Amino acid sequence: LHITANKIISGADTSYTSARLITKNKGDWKYGKIEVSAKVAKGLGLCSAVWMMPTEWKYGNWPSSGEIDIMEHIEWTKDTIYQTIHTGAYNHVKKTQKGKRTYVKGASEDFHVYAVEWNAEGINYYLDGVHCYYFPNEHKTSEEWPFDSPFHLIINISVGGRWEGAFGIDPNIFPATMMIDYVRVYK
């Protein structure tokens, strides 16, 4: 699978196109192992992402119902892979973010396998089969652990958002492609 971001120039305006694959109501899981072999897109202003969102917003709007970021890559933190969670209690807005940044030399040059193993007690994150991070269920409230209902998978490239576009967009990177070799889900 190739997900490609393109630059479109129309008169004085520049805009971008990309794609987002969403499994909502076609692939929704509560617990299991989700594994994706991907080669991230390269270029300043891009974010390649493999992530999960709740199929139903059981605890309210973002971030209260949770988000599981299996992998995010932005070029301005070269060769860094982010694996994080978002909840009402733990998120970047409150500066209480939980997760791990892992250096991967040549992150956009090769395929890597990104995975989570998620159960009622916690979420384990892996990169190329190596354990990177563990987010435990603290057994408090849904603000800390909203991960008790089905989530669906999203795979995409975004262009020029607040995070990925913080240092601009390189106009010479397009078309930019994220490649997916496989997606595997184990219950």
Short mmCIF file of C-alpha atoms in Angstrom, two decimals:
data_model
loop_
_atom_site.label_atom_id
_atom_site.label_comp_id
_atom_site.label_asym_id
_atom_site.label_seq_id
_atom_site.Cartn_x
_atom_site.Cartn_y
_atom_site.Cartn_z
CA LEU A 1 0.00 0.00 0.00
CA HIS A 2 1.29 3.45 -0.90
CA ILE A 3 -0.20 6.53 0.77
CA THR A 4 0.98 9.60 -1.10
CA ALA A 5 0.84 13.30 -0.22
CA ASN A 6 0.89 15.74 -3.13
CA LYS A 7 1.19 19.48 -3.50
CA ILE A 8 -1.45 21.19 -5.65
CA ILE A 9 -0.89 24.72 -6.88
CA SER A 10 -3.89 26.67 -8.11
CA GLY A 11 -3.10 30.28 -8.93
CA ALA A 12 -1.55 31.86 -5.82
CA ASP A 13 -2.86 29.11 -3.52
CA THR A 14 -1.03 25.96 -2.52
CA SER A 15 -2.84 23.05 -0.97
CA TYR A 16 -2.03 19.43 -0.30
CA THR A 17 -3.77 16.12 -0.76
CA SER A 18 -3.22 12.88 1.05
CA ALA A 19 -5.16 9.86 2.24
CA ARG A 20 -6.29 8.34 5.50
CA LEU A 21 -7.33 4.71 5.80
CA ILE A 22 -9.85 4.10 8.58
CA THR A 23 -11.14 0.68 9.68
CA LYS A 24 -14.05 2.06 11.76
CA ASN A 25 -17.02 -0.34 11.74
CA LYS A 26 -15.00 -2.71 9.52
CA GLY A 27 -12.15 -3.50 11.91
CA ASP A 28 -12.73 -2.58 15.55
CA TRP A 29 -10.95 -4.32 18.39
CA LYS A 30 -10.99 -4.35 22.17
CA TYR A 31 -7.60 -5.72 23.18
CA GLY A 32 -5.18 -7.72 21.06
CA LYS A 33 -1.96 -7.20 19.16
CA ILE A 34 -1.86 -4.75 16.26
CA GLU A 35 1.27 -4.90 14.10
CA VAL A 36 2.08 -2.75 11.04
CA SER A 37 5.13 -2.97 8.79
CA ALA A 38 5.67 0.51 7.36
CA LYS A 39 8.21 2.77 5.70
CA VAL A 40 7.49 6.33 6.81
CA ALA A 41 7.34 9.27 4.40
CA LYS A 42 10.36 11.58 4.34
CA GLY A 43 10.13 15.34 4.32
CA LEU A 44 9.88 18.43 6.49
CA GLY A 45 6.23 19.20 7.23
CA LEU A 46 4.94 15.61 7.09
CA CYS A 47 3.67 13.26 9.77
CA SER A 48 3.36 9.54 9.01
CA ALA A 49 1.08 7.88 11.54
CA VAL A 50 -0.38 4.53 12.56
CA TRP A 51 -2.87 5.07 15.36
CA MET A 52 -6.14 4.03 16.94
CA MET A 53 -9.24 5.94 18.01
CA PRO A 54 -12.35 4.81 19.90
CA THR A 55 -15.15 3.55 17.69
CA GLU A 56 -17.67 5.10 20.08
CA TRP A 57 -16.87 8.13 22.21
CA LYS A 58 -17.80 6.37 25.46
CA TYR A 59 -16.21 8.95 27.79
CA GLY A 60 -16.66 12.13 25.74
CA ASN A 61 -14.68 14.07 23.15
CA TRP A 62 -10.92 13.88 22.64
CA PRO A 63 -8.90 13.12 24.65
CA SER A 64 -11.32 11.72 27.24
CA SER A 65 -12.21 8.58 25.24
CA GLY A 66 -8.54 7.90 24.42
CA GLU A 67 -6.11 7.64 21.53
CA ILE A 68 -3.39 5.03 20.97
CA ASP A 69 -0.52 6.21 18.76
CA ILE A 70 1.23 3.06 17.57
CA MET A 71 3.71 5.15 15.58
CA GLU A 72 4.19 8.77 14.55
CA HIS A 73 7.16 10.18 12.64
CA ILE A 74 7.94 13.81 11.86
CA GLU A 75 11.03 14.83 9.93
CA TRP A 76 12.15 17.76 12.08
CA THR A 77 12.92 15.31 14.89
CA LYS A 78 14.97 13.29 12.43
CA ASP A 79 15.03 9.54 12.90
CA THR A 80 12.67 9.65 15.88
CA ILE A 81 9.61 7.46 16.26
CA TYR A 82 6.92 8.47 18.78
CA GLN A 83 4.71 5.89 20.50
CA THR A 84 2.20 7.55 22.83
CA ILE A 85 -1.26 7.53 24.38
CA HIS A 86 -3.73 10.34 24.97
CA THR A 87 -6.34 10.35 27.73
CA GLY A 88 -8.21 12.97 29.71
CA ALA A 89 -5.50 12.85 32.39
CA TYR A 90 -2.49 12.29 30.12
CA ASN A 91 -2.14 14.45 27.02
CA HIS A 92 0.10 17.07 25.45
CA VAL A 93 -2.39 19.89 26.11
CA LYS A 94 -1.93 19.40 29.87
CA LYS A 95 1.79 18.62 29.40
CA THR A 96 1.20 15.23 31.03
CA GLN A 97 1.89 13.21 27.87
CA LYS A 98 2.82 9.53 28.34
CA GLY A 99 4.86 7.67 25.76
CA LYS A 100 8.28 7.06 24.31
CA ARG A 101 10.54 8.65 21.71
CA THR A 102 12.87 6.13 20.08
CA TYR A 103 15.80 6.98 17.82
CA VAL A 104 15.80 4.87 14.66
CA LYS A 105 18.72 5.58 12.33
CA GLY A 106 17.37 6.05 8.80
CA ALA A 107 13.75 5.80 9.98
CA SER A 108 12.44 6.77 6.54
CA GLU A 109 14.90 4.60 4.59
CA ASP A 110 13.63 1.15 5.58
CA PHE A 111 10.53 -0.75 6.63
CA HIS A 112 10.06 -1.15 10.38
CA VAL A 113 7.47 -3.09 12.36
CA TYR A 114 5.41 -1.03 14.82
CA ALA A 115 3.17 -2.85 17.28
CA VAL A 116 1.08 -2.63 20.41
CA GLU A 117 -0.13 -5.43 22.64
CA TRP A 118 -3.18 -4.14 24.47
CA ASN A 119 -5.09 -5.84 27.27
CA ALA A 120 -7.09 -4.87 30.36
CA GLU A 121 -3.90 -4.29 32.38
CA GLY A 122 -1.90 -2.11 29.98
CA ILE A 123 -0.49 -1.35 26.55
CA ASN A 124 2.97 -2.57 25.49
CA TYR A 125 4.68 -0.81 22.58
CA TYR A 126 7.19 -2.49 20.26
CA LEU A 127 9.47 -1.37 17.44
CA ASP A 128 11.00 -4.13 15.30
CA GLY A 129 10.11 -6.66 17.98
CA VAL A 130 11.91 -4.74 20.75
CA HIS A 131 9.84 -3.61 23.73
CA CYS A 132 9.96 0.20 23.96
CA TYR A 133 7.29 1.34 26.38
CA TYR A 134 4.57 0.15 28.75
CA PHE A 135 1.49 2.18 29.67
CA PRO A 136 -0.21 0.53 32.67
CA ASN A 137 -3.85 0.58 33.66
CA GLU A 138 -3.68 2.39 37.00
CA HIS A 139 -7.19 1.17 37.89
CA LYS A 140 -8.39 4.69 38.73
CA THR A 141 -10.94 6.35 36.43
CA SER A 142 -11.63 6.61 32.70
CA GLU A 143 -9.57 9.83 32.73
CA GLU A 144 -6.46 7.65 33.16
CA TRP A 145 -7.70 4.50 31.36
CA PRO A 146 -10.41 4.90 28.69
CA PHE A 147 -9.11 1.83 26.84
CA ASP A 148 -11.92 -0.58 27.74
CA SER A 149 -13.96 -0.45 24.55
CA PRO A 150 -13.34 -1.14 20.83
CA PHE A 151 -10.90 1.05 18.90
CA HIS A 152 -10.29 1.19 15.15
CA LEU A 153 -7.09 1.64 13.16
CA ILE A 154 -6.07 4.74 11.17
CA ILE A 155 -3.05 4.95 8.84
CA ASN A 156 -2.20 8.28 7.22
CA ILE A 157 0.17 11.06 6.20
CA SER A 158 -0.71 14.57 7.33
CA VAL A 159 0.86 17.74 5.92
CA GLY A 160 1.64 20.98 7.73
CA GLY A 161 -0.28 20.59 10.96
CA ARG A 162 0.60 22.43 14.16
CA TRP A 163 3.14 19.75 15.17
CA GLU A 164 4.55 18.47 11.88
CA GLY A 165 4.46 21.90 10.25
CA ALA A 166 6.08 23.76 13.17
CA PHE A 167 9.21 24.38 11.06
CA GLY A 168 7.45 24.77 7.73
CA ILE A 169 6.91 22.48 4.76
CA ASP A 170 9.69 21.66 2.32
CA PRO A 171 8.12 22.39 -1.10
CA ASN A 172 10.54 19.98 -2.83
CA ILE A 173 9.44 16.75 -1.10
CA PHE A 174 6.31 16.05 -3.12
CA PRO A 175 5.07 13.56 -3.95
CA ALA A 176 5.88 11.99 -0.56
CA THR A 177 4.90 8.39 0.12
CA MET A 178 4.38 6.23 3.18
CA MET A 179 4.51 2.53 2.32
CA ILE A 180 2.69 -0.25 4.18
CA ASP A 181 3.88 -3.83 3.73
CA TYR A 182 1.29 -5.42 6.00
CA VAL A 183 -1.19 -4.93 8.85
CA ARG A 184 -1.78 -7.83 11.23
CA VAL A 185 -4.25 -8.01 14.09
CA TYR A 186 -4.21 -10.81 16.66
CA LYS A 187 -6.89 -11.31 19.30
#
